[in-house]
Amino acid sequence: AFATLGVRAPQLFDAIARESEQRIGSFKPQELVNTAWAFATLGVRAPQLFDAIARESEQRIGSFKPQELADTAWAFATLGMPDPQLFDAIAR
């Protein structure tokens, strides 16, 4: 909701990043994508979170729908945080 409205809330997004890093293994593909999309839409860089998203996404890339693959690549590219391993997995 904050990302859709364009509301920047740095403390909130810092807390979301920290908590998400701890729970990332339980996220479904859509939840991984939604998290990355929200941060990218607001231009909020969270390197540790995005590293966790990348590693988890790589492990489950086969269960991503085409739109989820595209949105994941978009989020990383939008933030200028390319992840070659993840991009290779998406390209396969």
PDB file of N, CA, C and O in Angstrom, residues 24-89:
ATOM      1  N   ILE A  24      12.431 -15.147   5.142  1.00  0.00           N
ATOM      2  CA  ILE A  24      12.434 -15.279   3.686  1.00  0.00           C
ATOM      3  C   ILE A  24      12.205 -16.722   3.220  1.00  0.00           C
ATOM      4  O   ILE A  24      11.590 -16.950   2.186  1.00  0.00           O
ATOM      5  N   GLY A  25      12.654 -17.684   3.984  1.00  0.00           N
ATOM      6  CA  GLY A  25      12.481 -19.084   3.611  1.00  0.00           C
ATOM      7  C   GLY A  25      11.031 -19.541   3.581  1.00  0.00           C
ATOM      8  O   GLY A  25      10.713 -20.535   2.937  1.00  0.00           O
ATOM      9  N   SER A  26      10.155 -18.807   4.237  1.00  0.00           N
ATOM     10  CA  SER A  26       8.745 -19.189   4.251  1.00  0.00           C
ATOM     11  C   SER A  26       7.924 -18.415   3.216  1.00  0.00           C
ATOM     12  O   SER A  26       6.731 -18.675   3.064  1.00  0.00           O
ATOM     13  N   PHE A  27       8.559 -17.483   2.493  1.00  0.00           N
ATOM     14  CA  PHE A  27       7.837 -16.690   1.496  1.00  0.00           C
ATOM     15  C   PHE A  27       7.508 -17.541   0.271  1.00  0.00           C
ATOM     16  O   PHE A  27       8.336 -18.319  -0.195  1.00  0.00           O
ATOM     17  N   LYS A  28       6.322 -17.360  -0.263  1.00  0.00           N
ATOM     18  CA  LYS A  28       5.939 -17.951  -1.540  1.00  0.00           C
ATOM     19  C   LYS A  28       6.544 -17.079  -2.644  1.00  0.00           C
ATOM     20  O   LYS A  28       6.891 -15.918  -2.400  1.00  0.00           O
ATOM     21  N   PRO A  29       6.653 -17.606  -3.873  1.00  0.00           N
ATOM     22  CA  PRO A  29       7.214 -16.780  -4.944  1.00  0.00           C
ATOM     23  C   PRO A  29       6.542 -15.408  -5.073  1.00  0.00           C
ATOM     24  O   PRO A  29       7.230 -14.395  -5.199  1.00  0.00           O
ATOM     25  N   GLN A  30       5.233 -15.359  -5.011  1.00  0.00           N
ATOM     26  CA  GLN A  30       4.539 -14.077  -5.133  1.00  0.00           C
ATOM     27  C   GLN A  30       4.920 -13.121  -4.001  1.00  0.00           C
ATOM     28  O   GLN A  30       5.040 -11.912  -4.213  1.00  0.00           O
ATOM     29  N   GLU A  31       5.150 -13.643  -2.820  1.00  0.00           N
ATOM     30  CA  GLU A  31       5.543 -12.801  -1.684  1.00  0.00           C
ATOM     31  C   GLU A  31       6.964 -12.277  -1.859  1.00  0.00           C
ATOM     32  O   GLU A  31       7.260 -11.129  -1.503  1.00  0.00           O
ATOM     33  N   LEU A  32       7.855 -13.102  -2.419  1.00  0.00           N
ATOM     34  CA  LEU A  32       9.200 -12.634  -2.733  1.00  0.00           C
ATOM     35  C   LEU A  32       9.139 -11.476  -3.725  1.00  0.00           C
ATOM     36  O   LEU A  32       9.777 -10.443  -3.553  1.00  0.00           O
ATOM     37  N   VAL A  33       8.348 -11.677  -4.769  1.00  0.00           N
ATOM     38  CA  VAL A  33       8.207 -10.657  -5.817  1.00  0.00           C
ATOM     39  C   VAL A  33       7.563  -9.394  -5.267  1.00  0.00           C
ATOM     40  O   VAL A  33       8.027  -8.277  -5.541  1.00  0.00           O
ATOM     41  N   ASN A  34       6.507  -9.535  -4.496  1.00  0.00           N
ATOM     42  CA  ASN A  34       5.827  -8.355  -3.952  1.00  0.00           C
ATOM     43  C   ASN A  34       6.764  -7.535  -3.066  1.00  0.00           C
ATOM     44  O   ASN A  34       6.727  -6.298  -3.093  1.00  0.00           O
ATOM     45  N   THR A  35       7.582  -8.214  -2.291  1.00  0.00           N
ATOM     46  CA  THR A  35       8.524  -7.510  -1.424  1.00  0.00           C
ATOM     47  C   THR A  35       9.535  -6.741  -2.265  1.00  0.00           C
ATOM     48  O   THR A  35       9.769  -5.544  -2.030  1.00  0.00           O
ATOM     49  N   ALA A  36      10.124  -7.409  -3.237  1.00  0.00           N
ATOM     50  CA  ALA A  36      11.097  -6.738  -4.110  1.00  0.00           C
ATOM     51  C   ALA A  36      10.448  -5.580  -4.848  1.00  0.00           C
ATOM     52  O   ALA A  36      11.031  -4.490  -4.967  1.00  0.00           O
ATOM     53  N   TRP A  37       9.232  -5.780  -5.346  1.00  0.00           N
ATOM     54  CA  TRP A  37       8.522  -4.733  -6.098  1.00  0.00           C
ATOM     55  C   TRP A  37       8.286  -3.506  -5.229  1.00  0.00           C
ATOM     56  O   TRP A  37       8.495  -2.372  -5.679  1.00  0.00           O
ATOM     57  N   ALA A  38       7.843  -3.705  -4.001  1.00  0.00           N
ATOM     58  CA  ALA A  38       7.547  -2.574  -3.114  1.00  0.00           C
ATOM     59  C   ALA A  38       8.799  -1.740  -2.857  1.00  0.00           C
ATOM     60  O   ALA A  38       8.759  -0.505  -2.945  1.00  0.00           O
ATOM     61  N   PHE A  39       9.902  -2.396  -2.568  1.00  0.00           N
ATOM     62  CA  PHE A  39      11.143  -1.663  -2.314  1.00  0.00           C
ATOM     63  C   PHE A  39      11.609  -0.937  -3.572  1.00  0.00           C
ATOM     64  O   PHE A  39      12.004   0.229  -3.510  1.00  0.00           O
ATOM     65  N   ALA A  40      11.545  -1.615  -4.708  1.00  0.00           N
ATOM     66  CA  ALA A  40      11.999  -1.004  -5.964  1.00  0.00           C
ATOM     67  C   ALA A  40      11.110   0.158  -6.386  1.00  0.00           C
ATOM     68  O   ALA A  40      11.606   1.183  -6.871  1.00  0.00           O
ATOM     69  N   THR A  41       9.816   0.027  -6.197  1.00  0.00           N
ATOM     70  CA  THR A  41       8.880   1.085  -6.578  1.00  0.00           C
ATOM     71  C   THR A  41       9.180   2.383  -5.848  1.00  0.00           C
ATOM     72  O   THR A  41       9.076   3.472  -6.418  1.00  0.00           O
ATOM     73  N   LEU A  42       9.590   2.272  -4.601  1.00  0.00           N
ATOM     74  CA  LEU A  42       9.922   3.461  -3.813  1.00  0.00           C
ATOM     75  C   LEU A  42      11.408   3.817  -3.871  1.00  0.00           C
ATOM     76  O   LEU A  42      11.832   4.807  -3.276  1.00  0.00           O
ATOM     77  N   GLY A  43      12.195   3.004  -4.572  1.00  0.00           N
ATOM     78  CA  GLY A  43      13.618   3.269  -4.676  1.00  0.00           C
ATOM     79  C   GLY A  43      14.374   3.030  -3.385  1.00  0.00           C
ATOM     80  O   GLY A  43      15.398   3.655  -3.129  1.00  0.00           O
ATOM     81  N   VAL A  44      13.871   2.108  -2.571  1.00  0.00           N
ATOM     82  CA  VAL A  44      14.497   1.800  -1.282  1.00  0.00           C
ATOM     83  C   VAL A  44      15.469   0.640  -1.475  1.00  0.00           C
ATOM     84  O   VAL A  44      15.073  -0.481  -1.774  1.00  0.00           O
ATOM     85  N   ARG A  45      16.748   0.943  -1.314  1.00  0.00           N
ATOM     86  CA  ARG A  45      17.777  -0.093  -1.447  1.00  0.00           C
ATOM     87  C   ARG A  45      17.957  -0.799  -0.104  1.00  0.00           C
ATOM     88  O   ARG A  45      18.125  -0.147   0.920  1.00  0.00           O
ATOM     89  N   ALA A  46      17.922  -2.117  -0.165  1.00  0.00           N
ATOM     90  CA  ALA A  46      18.121  -2.948   1.027  1.00  0.00           C
ATOM     91  C   ALA A  46      18.973  -4.134   0.588  1.00  0.00           C
ATOM     92  O   ALA A  46      18.450  -5.218   0.308  1.00  0.00           O
ATOM     93  N   PRO A  47      20.285  -3.922   0.478  1.00  0.00           N
ATOM     94  CA  PRO A  47      21.165  -4.958  -0.091  1.00  0.00           C
ATOM     95  C   PRO A  47      21.060  -6.327   0.562  1.00  0.00           C
ATOM     96  O   PRO A  47      21.034  -7.342  -0.141  1.00  0.00           O
ATOM     97  N   GLN A  48      21.003  -6.384   1.876  1.00  0.00           N
ATOM     98  CA  GLN A  48      20.924  -7.698   2.540  1.00  0.00           C
ATOM     99  C   GLN A  48      19.603  -8.390   2.220  1.00  0.00           C
ATOM    100  O   GLN A  48      19.577  -9.596   1.988  1.00  0.00           O
ATOM    101  N   LEU A  49      18.524  -7.645   2.211  1.00  0.00           N
ATOM    102  CA  LEU A  49      17.225  -8.224   1.869  1.00  0.00           C
ATOM    103  C   LEU A  49      17.234  -8.721   0.432  1.00  0.00           C
ATOM    104  O   LEU A  49      16.794  -9.829   0.148  1.00  0.00           O
ATOM    105  N   PHE A  50      17.752  -7.913  -0.487  1.00  0.00           N
ATOM    106  CA  PHE A  50      17.743  -8.316  -1.884  1.00  0.00           C
ATOM    107  C   PHE A  50      18.662  -9.512  -2.126  1.00  0.00           C
ATOM    108  O   PHE A  50      18.365 -10.346  -2.987  1.00  0.00           O
ATOM    109  N   ASP A  51      19.742  -9.617  -1.370  1.00  0.00           N
ATOM    110  CA  ASP A  51      20.580 -10.802  -1.469  1.00  0.00           C
ATOM    111  C   ASP A  51      19.794 -12.030  -1.014  1.00  0.00           C
ATOM    112  O   ASP A  51      19.833 -13.078  -1.656  1.00  0.00           O
ATOM    113  N   ALA A  52      19.057 -11.894   0.075  1.00  0.00           N
ATOM    114  CA  ALA A  52      18.232 -13.006   0.567  1.00  0.00           C
ATOM    115  C   ALA A  52      17.136 -13.361  -0.436  1.00  0.00           C
ATOM    116  O   ALA A  52      16.866 -14.540  -0.680  1.00  0.00           O
ATOM    117  N   ILE A  53      16.508 -12.353  -1.023  1.00  0.00           N
ATOM    118  CA  ILE A  53      15.476 -12.602  -2.037  1.00  0.00           C
ATOM    119  C   ILE A  53      16.090 -13.331  -3.229  1.00  0.00           C
ATOM    120  O   ILE A  53      15.507 -14.286  -3.753  1.00  0.00           O
ATOM    121  N   ALA A  54      17.263 -12.884  -3.659  1.00  0.00           N
ATOM    122  CA  ALA A  54      17.921 -13.513  -4.808  1.00  0.00           C
ATOM    123  C   ALA A  54      18.228 -14.978  -4.542  1.00  0.00           C
ATOM    124  O   ALA A  54      17.936 -15.845  -5.373  1.00  0.00           O
ATOM    125  N   ARG A  55      18.827 -15.265  -3.392  1.00  0.00           N
ATOM    126  CA  ARG A  55      19.192 -16.653  -3.094  1.00  0.00           C
ATOM    127  C   ARG A  55      17.958 -17.543  -2.985  1.00  0.00           C
ATOM    128  O   ARG A  55      17.936 -18.662  -3.491  1.00  0.00           O
ATOM    129  N   GLU A  56      16.920 -17.053  -2.327  1.00  0.00           N
ATOM    130  CA  GLU A  56      15.694 -17.849  -2.170  1.00  0.00           C
ATOM    131  C   GLU A  56      15.006 -18.036  -3.519  1.00  0.00           C
ATOM    132  O   GLU A  56      14.513 -19.121  -3.828  1.00  0.00           O
ATOM    133  N   SER A  57      14.985 -16.994  -4.320  1.00  0.00           N
ATOM    134  CA  SER A  57      14.358 -17.074  -5.646  1.00  0.00           C
ATOM    135  C   SER A  57      15.091 -18.073  -6.529  1.00  0.00           C
ATOM    136  O   SER A  57      14.453 -18.862  -7.245  1.00  0.00           O
ATOM    137  N   GLU A  58      16.411 -18.040  -6.495  1.00  0.00           N
ATOM    138  CA  GLU A  58      17.200 -18.994  -7.293  1.00  0.00           C
ATOM    139  C   GLU A  58      16.817 -20.428  -6.974  1.00  0.00           C
ATOM    140  O   GLU A  58      16.686 -21.250  -7.874  1.00  0.00           O
ATOM    141  N   GLN A  59      16.654 -20.717  -5.697  1.00  0.00           N
ATOM    142  CA  GLN A  59      16.351 -22.083  -5.269  1.00  0.00           C
ATOM    143  C   GLN A  59      14.981 -22.541  -5.751  1.00  0.00           C
ATOM    144  O   GLN A  59      14.757 -23.734  -5.934  1.00  0.00           O
ATOM    145  N   ARG A  60      14.062 -21.583  -5.946  1.00  0.00           N
ATOM    146  CA  ARG A  60      12.692 -21.958  -6.301  1.00  0.00           C
ATOM    147  C   ARG A  60      12.239 -21.383  -7.626  1.00  0.00           C
ATOM    148  O   ARG A  60      11.049 -21.280  -7.899  1.00  0.00           O
ATOM    149  N   ILE A  61      13.187 -21.015  -8.480  1.00  0.00           N
ATOM    150  CA  ILE A  61      12.873 -20.324  -9.720  1.00  0.00           C
ATOM    151  C   ILE A  61      11.904 -21.125 -10.600  1.00  0.00           C
ATOM    152  O   ILE A  61      11.095 -20.544 -11.321  1.00  0.00           O
ATOM    153  N   GLY A  62      11.947 -22.438 -10.507  1.00  0.00           N
ATOM    154  CA  GLY A  62      11.061 -23.282 -11.310  1.00  0.00           C
ATOM    155  C   GLY A  62       9.595 -23.135 -10.962  1.00  0.00           C
ATOM    156  O   GLY A  62       8.724 -23.486 -11.760  1.00  0.00           O
ATOM    157  N   SER A  63       9.286 -22.598  -9.793  1.00  0.00           N
ATOM    158  CA  SER A  63       7.889 -22.432  -9.391  1.00  0.00           C
ATOM    159  C   SER A  63       7.375 -21.013  -9.649  1.00  0.00           C
ATOM    160  O   SER A  63       6.218 -20.720  -9.358  1.00  0.00           O
ATOM    161  N   PHE A  64       8.218 -20.152 -10.216  1.00  0.00           N
ATOM    162  CA  PHE A  64       7.792 -18.786 -10.527  1.00  0.00           C
ATOM    163  C   PHE A  64       7.000 -18.760 -11.821  1.00  0.00           C
ATOM    164  O   PHE A  64       7.345 -19.439 -12.789  1.00  0.00           O
ATOM    165  N   LYS A  65       5.953 -17.968 -11.842  1.00  0.00           N
ATOM    166  CA  LYS A  65       5.188 -17.723 -13.064  1.00  0.00           C
ATOM    167  C   LYS A  65       5.961 -16.712 -13.911  1.00  0.00           C
ATOM    168  O   LYS A  65       6.796 -15.963 -13.386  1.00  0.00           O
ATOM    169  N   PRO A  66       5.698 -16.652 -15.219  1.00  0.00           N
ATOM    170  CA  PRO A  66       6.417 -15.703 -16.077  1.00  0.00           C
ATOM    171  C   PRO A  66       6.372 -14.257 -15.571  1.00  0.00           C
ATOM    172  O   PRO A  66       7.397 -13.565 -15.585  1.00  0.00           O
ATOM    173  N   GLN A  67       5.224 -13.808 -15.109  1.00  0.00           N
ATOM    174  CA  GLN A  67       5.130 -12.427 -14.610  1.00  0.00           C
ATOM    175  C   GLN A  67       5.985 -12.228 -13.368  1.00  0.00           C
ATOM    176  O   GLN A  67       6.585 -11.164 -13.171  1.00  0.00           O
ATOM    177  N   GLU A  68       6.077 -13.247 -12.531  1.00  0.00           N
ATOM    178  CA  GLU A  68       6.910 -13.152 -11.331  1.00  0.00           C
ATOM    179  C   GLU A  68       8.390 -13.064 -11.701  1.00  0.00           C
ATOM    180  O   GLU A  68       9.153 -12.332 -11.075  1.00  0.00           O
ATOM    181  N   LEU A  69       8.790 -13.799 -12.734  1.00  0.00           N
ATOM    182  CA  LEU A  69      10.169 -13.709 -13.209  1.00  0.00           C
ATOM    183  C   LEU A  69      10.473 -12.298 -13.710  1.00  0.00           C
ATOM    184  O   LEU A  69      11.499 -11.710 -13.366  1.00  0.00           O
ATOM    185  N   ALA A  70       9.557 -11.768 -14.513  1.00  0.00           N
ATOM    186  CA  ALA A  70       9.754 -10.425 -15.070  1.00  0.00           C
ATOM    187  C   ALA A  70       9.793  -9.372 -13.971  1.00  0.00           C
ATOM    188  O   ALA A  70      10.648  -8.475 -13.985  1.00  0.00           O
ATOM    189  N   ASP A  71       8.887  -9.471 -13.019  1.00  0.00           N
ATOM    190  CA  ASP A  71       8.835  -8.483 -11.942  1.00  0.00           C
ATOM    191  C   ASP A  71      10.070  -8.557 -11.040  1.00  0.00           C
ATOM    192  O   ASP A  71      10.546  -7.533 -10.552  1.00  0.00           O
ATOM    193  N   THR A  72      10.578  -9.755 -10.833  1.00  0.00           N
ATOM    194  CA  THR A  72      11.789  -9.903 -10.032  1.00  0.00           C
ATOM    195  C   THR A  72      12.970  -9.235 -10.726  1.00  0.00           C
ATOM    196  O   THR A  72      13.701  -8.448 -10.116  1.00  0.00           O
ATOM    197  N   ALA A  73      13.146  -9.530 -12.004  1.00  0.00           N
ATOM    198  CA  ALA A  73      14.236  -8.900 -12.760  1.00  0.00           C
ATOM    199  C   ALA A  73      14.069  -7.386 -12.775  1.00  0.00           C
ATOM    200  O   ALA A  73      15.044  -6.642 -12.605  1.00  0.00           O
ATOM    201  N   TRP A  74      12.845  -6.915 -12.951  1.00  0.00           N
ATOM    202  CA  TRP A  74      12.571  -5.470 -12.965  1.00  0.00           C
ATOM    203  C   TRP A  74      12.985  -4.815 -11.655  1.00  0.00           C
ATOM    204  O   TRP A  74      13.624  -3.765 -11.651  1.00  0.00           O
ATOM    205  N   ALA A  75      12.631  -5.424 -10.535  1.00  0.00           N
ATOM    206  CA  ALA A  75      12.939  -4.841  -9.228  1.00  0.00           C
ATOM    207  C   ALA A  75      14.446  -4.704  -9.027  1.00  0.00           C
ATOM    208  O   ALA A  75      14.925  -3.648  -8.607  1.00  0.00           O
ATOM    209  N   PHE A  76      15.184  -5.756  -9.338  1.00  0.00           N
ATOM    210  CA  PHE A  76      16.632  -5.698  -9.176  1.00  0.00           C
ATOM    211  C   PHE A  76      17.247  -4.663 -10.116  1.00  0.00           C
ATOM    212  O   PHE A  76      18.116  -3.890  -9.717  1.00  0.00           O
ATOM    213  N   ALA A  77      16.791  -4.645 -11.359  1.00  0.00           N
ATOM    214  CA  ALA A  77      17.331  -3.693 -12.334  1.00  0.00           C
ATOM    215  C   ALA A  77      16.974  -2.254 -11.969  1.00  0.00           C
ATOM    216  O   ALA A  77      17.801  -1.349 -12.085  1.00  0.00           O
ATOM    217  N   THR A  78      15.760  -2.039 -11.518  1.00  0.00           N
ATOM    218  CA  THR A  78      15.300  -0.694 -11.159  1.00  0.00           C
ATOM    219  C   THR A  78      16.152  -0.098 -10.051  1.00  0.00           C
ATOM    220  O   THR A  78      16.449   1.099 -10.061  1.00  0.00           O
ATOM    221  N   LEU A  79      16.553  -0.922  -9.106  1.00  0.00           N
ATOM    222  CA  LEU A  79      17.376  -0.438  -7.997  1.00  0.00           C
ATOM    223  C   LEU A  79      18.865  -0.431  -8.335  1.00  0.00           C
ATOM    224  O   LEU A  79      19.681  -0.042  -7.503  1.00  0.00           O
ATOM    225  N   GLY A  80      19.211  -0.860  -9.547  1.00  0.00           N
ATOM    226  CA  GLY A  80      20.619  -0.914  -9.911  1.00  0.00           C
ATOM    227  C   GLY A  80      21.373  -1.937  -9.094  1.00  0.00           C
ATOM    228  O   GLY A  80      22.526  -1.725  -8.730  1.00  0.00           O
ATOM    229  N   MET A  81      20.708  -3.041  -8.794  1.00  0.00           N
ATOM    230  CA  MET A  81      21.299  -4.102  -7.977  1.00  0.00           C
ATOM    231  C   MET A  81      21.303  -5.413  -8.761  1.00  0.00           C
ATOM    232  O   MET A  81      20.629  -6.377  -8.376  1.00  0.00           O
ATOM    233  N   PRO A  82      22.049  -5.460  -9.868  1.00  0.00           N
ATOM    234  CA  PRO A  82      22.039  -6.702 -10.649  1.00  0.00           C
ATOM    235  C   PRO A  82      22.608  -7.862  -9.844  1.00  0.00           C
ATOM    236  O   PRO A  82      23.515  -7.683  -9.030  1.00  0.00           O
ATOM    237  N   ASP A  83      22.052  -9.012 -10.056  1.00  0.00           N
ATOM    238  CA  ASP A  83      22.529 -10.222  -9.404  1.00  0.00           C
ATOM    239  C   ASP A  83      22.719 -11.259 -10.502  1.00  0.00           C
ATOM    240  O   ASP A  83      21.749 -11.890 -10.932  1.00  0.00           O
ATOM    241  N   PRO A  84      23.947 -11.406 -11.005  1.00  0.00           N
ATOM    242  CA  PRO A  84      24.187 -12.302 -12.135  1.00  0.00           C
ATOM    243  C   PRO A  84      23.672 -13.730 -11.948  1.00  0.00           C
ATOM    244  O   PRO A  84      23.121 -14.316 -12.878  1.00  0.00           O
ATOM    245  N   GLN A  85      23.831 -14.277 -10.755  1.00  0.00           N
ATOM    246  CA  GLN A  85      23.346 -15.633 -10.510  1.00  0.00           C
ATOM    247  C   GLN A  85      21.830 -15.709 -10.658  1.00  0.00           C
ATOM    248  O   GLN A  85      21.305 -16.638 -11.270  1.00  0.00           O
ATOM    249  N   LEU A  86      21.126 -14.741 -10.086  1.00  0.00           N
ATOM    250  CA  LEU A  86      19.679 -14.738 -10.193  1.00  0.00           C
ATOM    251  C   LEU A  86      19.247 -14.519 -11.638  1.00  0.00           C
ATOM    252  O   LEU A  86      18.369 -15.211 -12.138  1.00  0.00           O
ATOM    253  N   PHE A  87      19.888 -13.579 -12.313  1.00  0.00           N
ATOM    254  CA  PHE A  87      19.521 -13.296 -13.708  1.00  0.00           C
ATOM    255  C   PHE A  87      19.778 -14.515 -14.581  1.00  0.00           C
ATOM    256  O   PHE A  87      19.004 -14.799 -15.505  1.00  0.00           O
ATOM    257  N   ASP A  88      20.853 -15.255 -14.312  1.00  0.00           N
ATOM    258  CA  ASP A  88      21.109 -16.504 -15.068  1.00  0.00           C
ATOM    259  C   ASP A  88      19.999 -17.510 -14.810  1.00  0.00           C
ATOM    260  O   ASP A  88      19.541 -18.180 -15.740  1.00  0.00           O
ATOM    261  N   ALA A  89      19.570 -17.622 -13.564  1.00  0.00           N
ATOM    262  CA  ALA A  89      18.494 -18.565 -13.229  1.00  0.00           C
ATOM    263  C   ALA A  89      17.193 -18.161 -13.924  1.00  0.00           C
ATOM    264  O   ALA A  89      16.463 -19.006 -14.427  1.00  0.00           O
TER     265      ALA A  89
END
